[in-house]
CSV table of C-alpha atoms and ligand atoms in Angstrom, one decimal:
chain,number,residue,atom,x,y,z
A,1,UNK,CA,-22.3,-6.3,-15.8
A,2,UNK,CA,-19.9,-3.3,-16.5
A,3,UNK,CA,-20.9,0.5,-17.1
A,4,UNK,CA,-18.6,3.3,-18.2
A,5,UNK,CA,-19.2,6.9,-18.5
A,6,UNK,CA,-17.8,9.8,-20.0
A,7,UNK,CA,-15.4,12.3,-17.7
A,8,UNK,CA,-15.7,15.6,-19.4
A,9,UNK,CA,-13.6,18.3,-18.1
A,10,UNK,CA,-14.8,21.9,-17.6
A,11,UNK,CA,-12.5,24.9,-18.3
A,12,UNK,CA,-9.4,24.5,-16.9
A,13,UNK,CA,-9.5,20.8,-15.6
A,14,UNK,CA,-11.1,22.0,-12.7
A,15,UNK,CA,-13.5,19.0,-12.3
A,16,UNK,CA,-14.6,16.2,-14.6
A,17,UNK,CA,-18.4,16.1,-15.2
A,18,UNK,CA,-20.1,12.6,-16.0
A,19,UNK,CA,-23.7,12.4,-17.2
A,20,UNK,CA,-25.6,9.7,-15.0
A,21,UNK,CA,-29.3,9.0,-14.6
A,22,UNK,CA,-31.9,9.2,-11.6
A,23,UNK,CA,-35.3,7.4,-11.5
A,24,UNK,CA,-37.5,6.7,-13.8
A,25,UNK,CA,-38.3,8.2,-16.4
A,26,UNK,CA,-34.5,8.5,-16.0
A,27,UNK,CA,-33.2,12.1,-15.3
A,28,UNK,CA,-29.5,12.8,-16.7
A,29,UNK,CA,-27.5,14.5,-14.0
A,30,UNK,CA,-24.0,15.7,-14.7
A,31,UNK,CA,-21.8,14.7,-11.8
A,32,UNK,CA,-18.6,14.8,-10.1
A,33,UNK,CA,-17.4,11.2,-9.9
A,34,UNK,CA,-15.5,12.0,-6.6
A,35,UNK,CA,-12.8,9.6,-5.1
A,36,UNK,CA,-12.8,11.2,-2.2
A,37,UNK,CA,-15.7,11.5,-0.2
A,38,UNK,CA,-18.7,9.0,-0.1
A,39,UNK,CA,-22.1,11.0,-0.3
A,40,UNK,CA,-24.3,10.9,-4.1
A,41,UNK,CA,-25.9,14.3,-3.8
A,42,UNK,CA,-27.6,16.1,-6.3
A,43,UNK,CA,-29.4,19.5,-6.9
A,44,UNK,CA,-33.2,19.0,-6.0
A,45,UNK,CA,-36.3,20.2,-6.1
A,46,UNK,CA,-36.4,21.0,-2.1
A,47,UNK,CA,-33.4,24.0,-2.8
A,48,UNK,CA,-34.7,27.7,-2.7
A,49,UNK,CA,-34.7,28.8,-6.2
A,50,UNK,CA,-31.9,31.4,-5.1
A,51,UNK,CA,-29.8,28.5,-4.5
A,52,UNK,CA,-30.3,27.3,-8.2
A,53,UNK,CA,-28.4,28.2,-11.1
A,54,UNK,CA,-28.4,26.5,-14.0
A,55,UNK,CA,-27.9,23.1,-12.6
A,56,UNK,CA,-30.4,20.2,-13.9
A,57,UNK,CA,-32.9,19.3,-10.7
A,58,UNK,CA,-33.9,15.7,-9.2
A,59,UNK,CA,-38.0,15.6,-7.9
A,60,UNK,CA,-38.2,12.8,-6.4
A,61,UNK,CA,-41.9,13.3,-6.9
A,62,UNK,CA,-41.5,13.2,-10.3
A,63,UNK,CA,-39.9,9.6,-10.5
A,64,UNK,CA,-42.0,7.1,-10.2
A,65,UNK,CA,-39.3,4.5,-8.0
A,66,UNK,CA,-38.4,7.5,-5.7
A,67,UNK,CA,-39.0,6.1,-2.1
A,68,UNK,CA,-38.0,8.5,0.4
A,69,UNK,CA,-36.0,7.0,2.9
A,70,UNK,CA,-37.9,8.3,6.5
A,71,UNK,CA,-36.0,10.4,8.7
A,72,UNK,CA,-32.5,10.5,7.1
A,73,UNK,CA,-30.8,13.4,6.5
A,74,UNK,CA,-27.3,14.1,5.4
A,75,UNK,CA,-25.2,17.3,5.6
A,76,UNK,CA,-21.1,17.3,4.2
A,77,UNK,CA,-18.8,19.8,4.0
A,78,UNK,CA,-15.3,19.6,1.3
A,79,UNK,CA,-11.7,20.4,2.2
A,80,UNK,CA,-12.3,23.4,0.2
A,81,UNK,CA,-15.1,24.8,2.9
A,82,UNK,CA,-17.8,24.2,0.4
A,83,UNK,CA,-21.2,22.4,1.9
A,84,UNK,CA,-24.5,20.8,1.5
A,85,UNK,CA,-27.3,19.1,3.0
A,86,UNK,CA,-30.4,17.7,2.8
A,87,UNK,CA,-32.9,14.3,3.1
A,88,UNK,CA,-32.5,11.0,1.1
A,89,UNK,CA,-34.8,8.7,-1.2
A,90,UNK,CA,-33.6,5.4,-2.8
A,91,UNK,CA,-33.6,5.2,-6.2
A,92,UNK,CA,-32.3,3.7,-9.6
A,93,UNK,CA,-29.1,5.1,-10.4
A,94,UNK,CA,-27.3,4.2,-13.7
A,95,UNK,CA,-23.6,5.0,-15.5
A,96,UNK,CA,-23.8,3.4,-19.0
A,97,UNK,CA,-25.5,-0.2,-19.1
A,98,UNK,CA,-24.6,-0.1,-15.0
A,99,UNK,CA,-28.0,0.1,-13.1
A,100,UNK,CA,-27.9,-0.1,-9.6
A,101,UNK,CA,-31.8,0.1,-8.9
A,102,UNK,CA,-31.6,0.7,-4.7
A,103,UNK,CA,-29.4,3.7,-4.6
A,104,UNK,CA,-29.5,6.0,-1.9
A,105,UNK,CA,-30.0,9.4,-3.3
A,106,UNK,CA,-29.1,12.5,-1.2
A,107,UNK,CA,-31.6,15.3,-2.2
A,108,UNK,CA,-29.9,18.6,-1.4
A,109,UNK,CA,-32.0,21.6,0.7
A,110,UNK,CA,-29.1,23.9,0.9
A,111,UNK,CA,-26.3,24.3,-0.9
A,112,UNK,CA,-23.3,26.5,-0.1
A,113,UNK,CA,-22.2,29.6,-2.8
A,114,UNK,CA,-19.8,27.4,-4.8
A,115,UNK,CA,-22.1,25.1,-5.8
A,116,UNK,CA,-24.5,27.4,-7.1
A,117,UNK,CA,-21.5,29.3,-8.6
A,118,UNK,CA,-20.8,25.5,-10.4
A,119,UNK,CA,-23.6,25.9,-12.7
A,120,UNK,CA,-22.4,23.0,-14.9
A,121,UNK,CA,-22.2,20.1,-11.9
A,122,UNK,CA,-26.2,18.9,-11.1
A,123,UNK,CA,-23.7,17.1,-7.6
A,124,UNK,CA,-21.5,14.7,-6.9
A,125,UNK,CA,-21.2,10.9,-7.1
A,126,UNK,CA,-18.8,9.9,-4.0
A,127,UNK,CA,-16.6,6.7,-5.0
A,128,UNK,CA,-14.5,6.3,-1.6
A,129,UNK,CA,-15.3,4.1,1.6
A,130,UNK,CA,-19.2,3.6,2.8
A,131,UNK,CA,-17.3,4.5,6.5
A,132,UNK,CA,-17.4,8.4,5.4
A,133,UNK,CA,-21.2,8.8,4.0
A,134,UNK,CA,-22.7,11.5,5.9
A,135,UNK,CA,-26.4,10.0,5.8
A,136,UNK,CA,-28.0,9.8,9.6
A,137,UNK,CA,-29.1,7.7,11.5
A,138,UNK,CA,-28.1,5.0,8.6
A,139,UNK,CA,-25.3,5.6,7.0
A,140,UNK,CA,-25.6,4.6,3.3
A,141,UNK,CA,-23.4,3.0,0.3
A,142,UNK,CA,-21.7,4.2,-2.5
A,143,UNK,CA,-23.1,3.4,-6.1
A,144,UNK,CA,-19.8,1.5,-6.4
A,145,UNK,CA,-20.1,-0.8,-3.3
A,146,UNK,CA,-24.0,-1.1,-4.3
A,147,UNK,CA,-22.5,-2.0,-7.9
A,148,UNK,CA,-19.8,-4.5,-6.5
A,149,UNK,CA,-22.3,-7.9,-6.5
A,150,UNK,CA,-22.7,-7.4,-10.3
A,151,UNK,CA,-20.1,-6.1,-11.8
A,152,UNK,CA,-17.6,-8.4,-14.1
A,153,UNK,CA,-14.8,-8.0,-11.7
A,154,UNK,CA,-15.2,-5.7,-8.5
A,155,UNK,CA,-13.1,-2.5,-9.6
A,156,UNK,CA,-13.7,0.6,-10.9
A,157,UNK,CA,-11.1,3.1,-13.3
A,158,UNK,CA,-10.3,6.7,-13.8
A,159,UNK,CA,-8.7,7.7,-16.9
A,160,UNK,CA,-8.9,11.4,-17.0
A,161,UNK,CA,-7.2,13.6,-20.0
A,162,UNK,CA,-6.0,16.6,-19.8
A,163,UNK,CA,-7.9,19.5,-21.3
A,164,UNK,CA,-9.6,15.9,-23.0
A,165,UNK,CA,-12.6,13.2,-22.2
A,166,UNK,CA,-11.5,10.4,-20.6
A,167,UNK,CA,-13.7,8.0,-19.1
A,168,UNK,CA,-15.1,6.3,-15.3
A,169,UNK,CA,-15.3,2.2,-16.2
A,170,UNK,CA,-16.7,0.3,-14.1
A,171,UNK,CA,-16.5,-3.5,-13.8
A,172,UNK,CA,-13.4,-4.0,-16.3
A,173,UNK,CA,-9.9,-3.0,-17.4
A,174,UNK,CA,-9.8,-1.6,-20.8
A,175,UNK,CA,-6.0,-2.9,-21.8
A,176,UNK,CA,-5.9,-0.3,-24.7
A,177,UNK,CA,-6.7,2.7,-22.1
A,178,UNK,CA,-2.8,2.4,-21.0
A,179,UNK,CA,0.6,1.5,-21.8
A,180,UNK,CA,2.8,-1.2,-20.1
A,181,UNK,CA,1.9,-2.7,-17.0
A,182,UNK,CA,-0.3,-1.5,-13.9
A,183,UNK,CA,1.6,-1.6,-10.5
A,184,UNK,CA,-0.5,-2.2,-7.7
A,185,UNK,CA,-0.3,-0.3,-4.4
A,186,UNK,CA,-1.9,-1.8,-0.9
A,187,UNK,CA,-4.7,1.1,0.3
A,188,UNK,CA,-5.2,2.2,3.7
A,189,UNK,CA,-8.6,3.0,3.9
A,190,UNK,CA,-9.2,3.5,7.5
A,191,UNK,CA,-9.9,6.8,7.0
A,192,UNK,CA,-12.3,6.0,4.6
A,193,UNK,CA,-10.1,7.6,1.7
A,194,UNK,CA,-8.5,5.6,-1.1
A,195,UNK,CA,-5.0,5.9,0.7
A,196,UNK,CA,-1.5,5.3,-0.7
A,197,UNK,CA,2.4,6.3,0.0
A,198,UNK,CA,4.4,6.6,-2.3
A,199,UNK,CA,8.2,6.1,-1.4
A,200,UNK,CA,9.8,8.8,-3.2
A,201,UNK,CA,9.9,11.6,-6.0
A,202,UNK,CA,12.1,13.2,-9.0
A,203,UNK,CA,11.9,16.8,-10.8
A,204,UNK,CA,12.6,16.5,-14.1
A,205,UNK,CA,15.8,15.0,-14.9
A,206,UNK,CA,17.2,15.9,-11.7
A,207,UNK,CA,18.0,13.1,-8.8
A,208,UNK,CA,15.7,10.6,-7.3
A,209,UNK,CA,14.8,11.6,-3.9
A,210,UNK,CA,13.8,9.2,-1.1
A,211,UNK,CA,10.8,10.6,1.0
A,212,UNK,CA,7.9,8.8,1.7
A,213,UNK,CA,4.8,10.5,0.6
A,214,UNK,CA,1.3,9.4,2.2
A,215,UNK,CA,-1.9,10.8,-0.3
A,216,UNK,CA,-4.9,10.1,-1.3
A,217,UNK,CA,-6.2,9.7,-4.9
A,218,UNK,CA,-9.1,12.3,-5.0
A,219,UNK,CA,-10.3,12.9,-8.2
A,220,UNK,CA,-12.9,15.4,-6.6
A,221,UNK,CA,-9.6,18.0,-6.1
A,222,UNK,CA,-7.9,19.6,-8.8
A,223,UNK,CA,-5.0,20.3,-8.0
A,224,UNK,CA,-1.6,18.0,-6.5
A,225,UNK,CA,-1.1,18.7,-2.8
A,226,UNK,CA,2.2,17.5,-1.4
A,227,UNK,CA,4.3,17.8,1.6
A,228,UNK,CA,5.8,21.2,1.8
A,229,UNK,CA,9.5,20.2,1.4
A,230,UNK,CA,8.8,18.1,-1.9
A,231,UNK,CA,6.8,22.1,-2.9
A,232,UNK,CA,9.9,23.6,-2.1
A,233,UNK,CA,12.3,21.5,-4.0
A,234,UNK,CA,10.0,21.7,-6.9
A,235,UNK,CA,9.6,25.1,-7.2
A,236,UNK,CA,13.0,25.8,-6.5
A,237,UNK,CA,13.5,24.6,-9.8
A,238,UNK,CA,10.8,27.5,-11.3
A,239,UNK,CA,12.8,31.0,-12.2
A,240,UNK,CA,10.7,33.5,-10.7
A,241,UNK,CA,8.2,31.4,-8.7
A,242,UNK,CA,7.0,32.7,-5.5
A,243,UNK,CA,4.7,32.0,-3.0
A,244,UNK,CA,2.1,34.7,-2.7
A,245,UNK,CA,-0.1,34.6,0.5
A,246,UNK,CA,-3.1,36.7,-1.1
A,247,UNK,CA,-3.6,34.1,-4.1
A,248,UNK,CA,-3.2,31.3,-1.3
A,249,UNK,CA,0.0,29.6,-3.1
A,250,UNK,CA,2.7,29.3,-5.7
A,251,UNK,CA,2.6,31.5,-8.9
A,252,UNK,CA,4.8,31.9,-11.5
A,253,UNK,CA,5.4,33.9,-14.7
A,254,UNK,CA,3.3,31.9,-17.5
A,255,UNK,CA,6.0,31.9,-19.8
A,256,UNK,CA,7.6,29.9,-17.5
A,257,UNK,CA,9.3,26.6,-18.2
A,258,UNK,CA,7.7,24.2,-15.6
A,259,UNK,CA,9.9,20.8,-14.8
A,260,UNK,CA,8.0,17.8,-14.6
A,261,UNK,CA,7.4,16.1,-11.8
A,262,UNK,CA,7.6,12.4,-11.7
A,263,UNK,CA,6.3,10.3,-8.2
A,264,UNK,CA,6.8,6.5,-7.3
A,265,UNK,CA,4.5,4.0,-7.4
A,266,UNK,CA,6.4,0.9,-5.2
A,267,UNK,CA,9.9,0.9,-6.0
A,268,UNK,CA,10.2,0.5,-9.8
A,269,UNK,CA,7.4,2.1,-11.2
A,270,UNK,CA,6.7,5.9,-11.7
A,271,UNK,CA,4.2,8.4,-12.9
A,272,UNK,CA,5.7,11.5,-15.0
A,273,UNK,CA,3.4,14.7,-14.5
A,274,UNK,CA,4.2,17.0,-17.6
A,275,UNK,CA,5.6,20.5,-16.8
A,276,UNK,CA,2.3,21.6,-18.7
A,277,UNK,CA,-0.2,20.0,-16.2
A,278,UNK,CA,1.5,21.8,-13.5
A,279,UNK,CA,1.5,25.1,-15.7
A,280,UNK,CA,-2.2,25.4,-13.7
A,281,UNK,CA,-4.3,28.8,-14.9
A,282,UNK,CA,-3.6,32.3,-14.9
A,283,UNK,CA,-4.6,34.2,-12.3
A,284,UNK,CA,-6.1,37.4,-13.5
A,285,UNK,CA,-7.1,38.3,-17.2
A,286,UNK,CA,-3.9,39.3,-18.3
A,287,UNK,CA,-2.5,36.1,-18.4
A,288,UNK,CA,0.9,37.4,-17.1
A,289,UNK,CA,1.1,35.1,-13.8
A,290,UNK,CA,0.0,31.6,-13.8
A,291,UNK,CA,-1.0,29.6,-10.5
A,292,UNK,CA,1.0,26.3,-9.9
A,293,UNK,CA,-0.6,23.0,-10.5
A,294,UNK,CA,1.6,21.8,-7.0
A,295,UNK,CA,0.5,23.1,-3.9
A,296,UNK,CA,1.3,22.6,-0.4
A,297,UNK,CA,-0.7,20.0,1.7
A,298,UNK,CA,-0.6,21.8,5.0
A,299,UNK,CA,-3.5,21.2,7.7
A,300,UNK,CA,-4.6,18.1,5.8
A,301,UNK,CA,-2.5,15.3,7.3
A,302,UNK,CA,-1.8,13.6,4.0
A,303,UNK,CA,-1.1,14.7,0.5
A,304,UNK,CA,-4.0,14.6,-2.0
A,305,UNK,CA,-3.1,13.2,-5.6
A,306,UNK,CA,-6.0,14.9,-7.7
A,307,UNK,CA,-6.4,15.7,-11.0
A,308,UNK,CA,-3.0,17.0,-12.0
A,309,UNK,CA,-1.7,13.7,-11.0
A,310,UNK,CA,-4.3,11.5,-11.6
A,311,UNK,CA,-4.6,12.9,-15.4
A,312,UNK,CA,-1.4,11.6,-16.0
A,313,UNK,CA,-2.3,8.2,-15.3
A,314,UNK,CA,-4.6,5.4,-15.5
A,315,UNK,CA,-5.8,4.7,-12.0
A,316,UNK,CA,-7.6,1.4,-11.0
A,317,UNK,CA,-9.4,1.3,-8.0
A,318,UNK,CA,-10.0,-2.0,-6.2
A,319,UNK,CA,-12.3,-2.0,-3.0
A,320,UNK,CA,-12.8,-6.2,-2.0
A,321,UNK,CA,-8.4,-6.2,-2.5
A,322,UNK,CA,-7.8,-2.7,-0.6
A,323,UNK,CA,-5.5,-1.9,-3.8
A,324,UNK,CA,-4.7,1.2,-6.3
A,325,UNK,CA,-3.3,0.3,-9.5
A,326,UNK,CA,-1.6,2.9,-11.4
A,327,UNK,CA,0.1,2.5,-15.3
A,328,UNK,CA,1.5,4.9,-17.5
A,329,UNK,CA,-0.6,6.1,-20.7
B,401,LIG,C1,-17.4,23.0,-4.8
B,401,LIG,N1,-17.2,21.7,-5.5
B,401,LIG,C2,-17.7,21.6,-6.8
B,401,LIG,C3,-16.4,20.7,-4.9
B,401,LIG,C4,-16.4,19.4,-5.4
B,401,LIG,C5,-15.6,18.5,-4.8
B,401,LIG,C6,-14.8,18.8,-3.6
B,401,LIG,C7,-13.9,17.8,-3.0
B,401,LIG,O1,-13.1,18.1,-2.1
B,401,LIG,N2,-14.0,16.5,-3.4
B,401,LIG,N3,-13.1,15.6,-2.9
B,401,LIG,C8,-14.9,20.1,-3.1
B,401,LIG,C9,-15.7,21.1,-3.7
């Protein structure tokens, strides 16, 4: 079996929204496919209606393969300080012709202000290790390890665009989705995260630099976190770029020319993030300063690849091998 859904972005590539459907008759949910965290969640019936805006609601009473799951609760909170919590039922969950029909479903009861503010995202669909699912007493599996028994080949791949769809497969590795080869890196996932280093970086044309870069690939964050020396060096390289405290990091004239940034995978592959990528959003209305798609990683312990990276790239993610391949595209 294989399965492979859209990845649409909303404004500004801040998140990729994929529709997926819950219970029967099914209900379409637009998620967050999210590499780094390991809870499905979605807006439900049990919020307070002030909690609601927009999104697309599960009712587990309304599905007729709903079985609540007695006593569980969940609760997460995001690197970003957002939260929810809730109970659980199992459920069918699909993505394409993927069904996986004894899903654990996390039915939110409270969501925090930037979720309710998200009024395009019905929740998020967490693709990284069962070891971080925030479900108690029983801690339960991702749709992907759920999905690994019958899929083609155990794997799963991200091929986000920017300002573009791209797509979430599942099962298979589309060979026309990338160009060249796919280098494969070993993952660390004892933290539950889909962990890589990579050995070194360049800016542009300038020099190779050896530094040894430990991240995750988290397509849940939108930006590229990185240690604050390679931030530095990189901005350096931006006339008039400046870190300003009250907008929490680098900004820059708009106008600005922004030099790529290109990171190691192993020692003779690379990934080349455009200048534009990193060219993030403006920051007010007038569209006079722009906030930088590169970002320091401080307080996190490791560098998070997300979307500004990971749209440059195809990314395959292999659980049963503990591996990350990425290729060029
Ligand atoms: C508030 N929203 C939509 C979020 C979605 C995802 C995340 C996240 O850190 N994923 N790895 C944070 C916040």
């Amino acid at each position: 079996v294989t399965g492979s859904g859209v990845a649409s972005p909303q404004q500004y590539d801040v998140e990729y929204l994929t529709p997926i459907s819950v219970g029967t008759p099914p209900l379409v949910l637009n998620l967050n496919l999210d590499t780094g965290s390991s809870d499905l969640w979605v807006f439900s019936s049990e919020l307070p209606p002030s909690e609601i805006n927009g999104q697309t609601v599960y009712d587990p009473t309304k599905s007729t393969s709903a079985k609540k799951l007695e006593g569980a609760t969940w609760e997460i909170e995001y690197g970003d300080g957002s939260s929810s919590e809730g109970d659980v039922y199992i459920d069918s969950v699909a993505i394409g012709d993927l069904t996986v029909t004894a899903q654990a479903v996390q039915a939110a009861k409270n969501v925090s202000a930037e979720f309710t503010a998200d009024t395009h995202d019905d929740g998020l669909l967490g693709l990284a290790f069962n070891t971080i699912n925030t479900v108690q007493p029983t801690r339960q599996k991702t749709f992907y390890d759920n999905a690994q028994s019958i899929l083609d080949a155990p794997v799963f791949t991200a091929d986000l665009k920017d300002d573009a769809p791209g797509h979430y497969n599942f099962g298979y590795i589309d060979s026309s989705a990338y160009t060249g080869n796919i280098s494969y890196l070993p993952v660390d996932s004892s933290q539950g995260f889909w962990m890589f280093t990579s050995p070194g970086y360049a800016i542009s044309k300038g020099g190779y630099k050896i530094t040894e870069m430990k991240g995750i690939a988290d397509t849940g964050t939108t930006l590229l976190l990185l240690p604050t020396s390679v931030v530095l060096a990189y901005y350096k390289q931006v006339d008039g770029a400046r870190y300003e405290g009250t907008q929490g990091g680098y900004i820059f004239a708009c106008s600005a020319t922004l030099p790529d940034f290109v990171f190691a995978v192993g020692n003779n592959a690379r990934i080349t993030v455009p200048g534009k990528y990193i060219n993030y959003a403006p920051t007010d209305s007038s569209g006079t300063t722009c906030f930088g798609g590169i970002q320091k990683d401080i307080g996190i312990g490791f560098s998070i690849f997300g979307d500004v990276a990971l749209k440059a790239a195809f990314v395959v993610f292999d659980g049963p091998n503990q591996q990350l391949g990425w290729a060029a595209k």
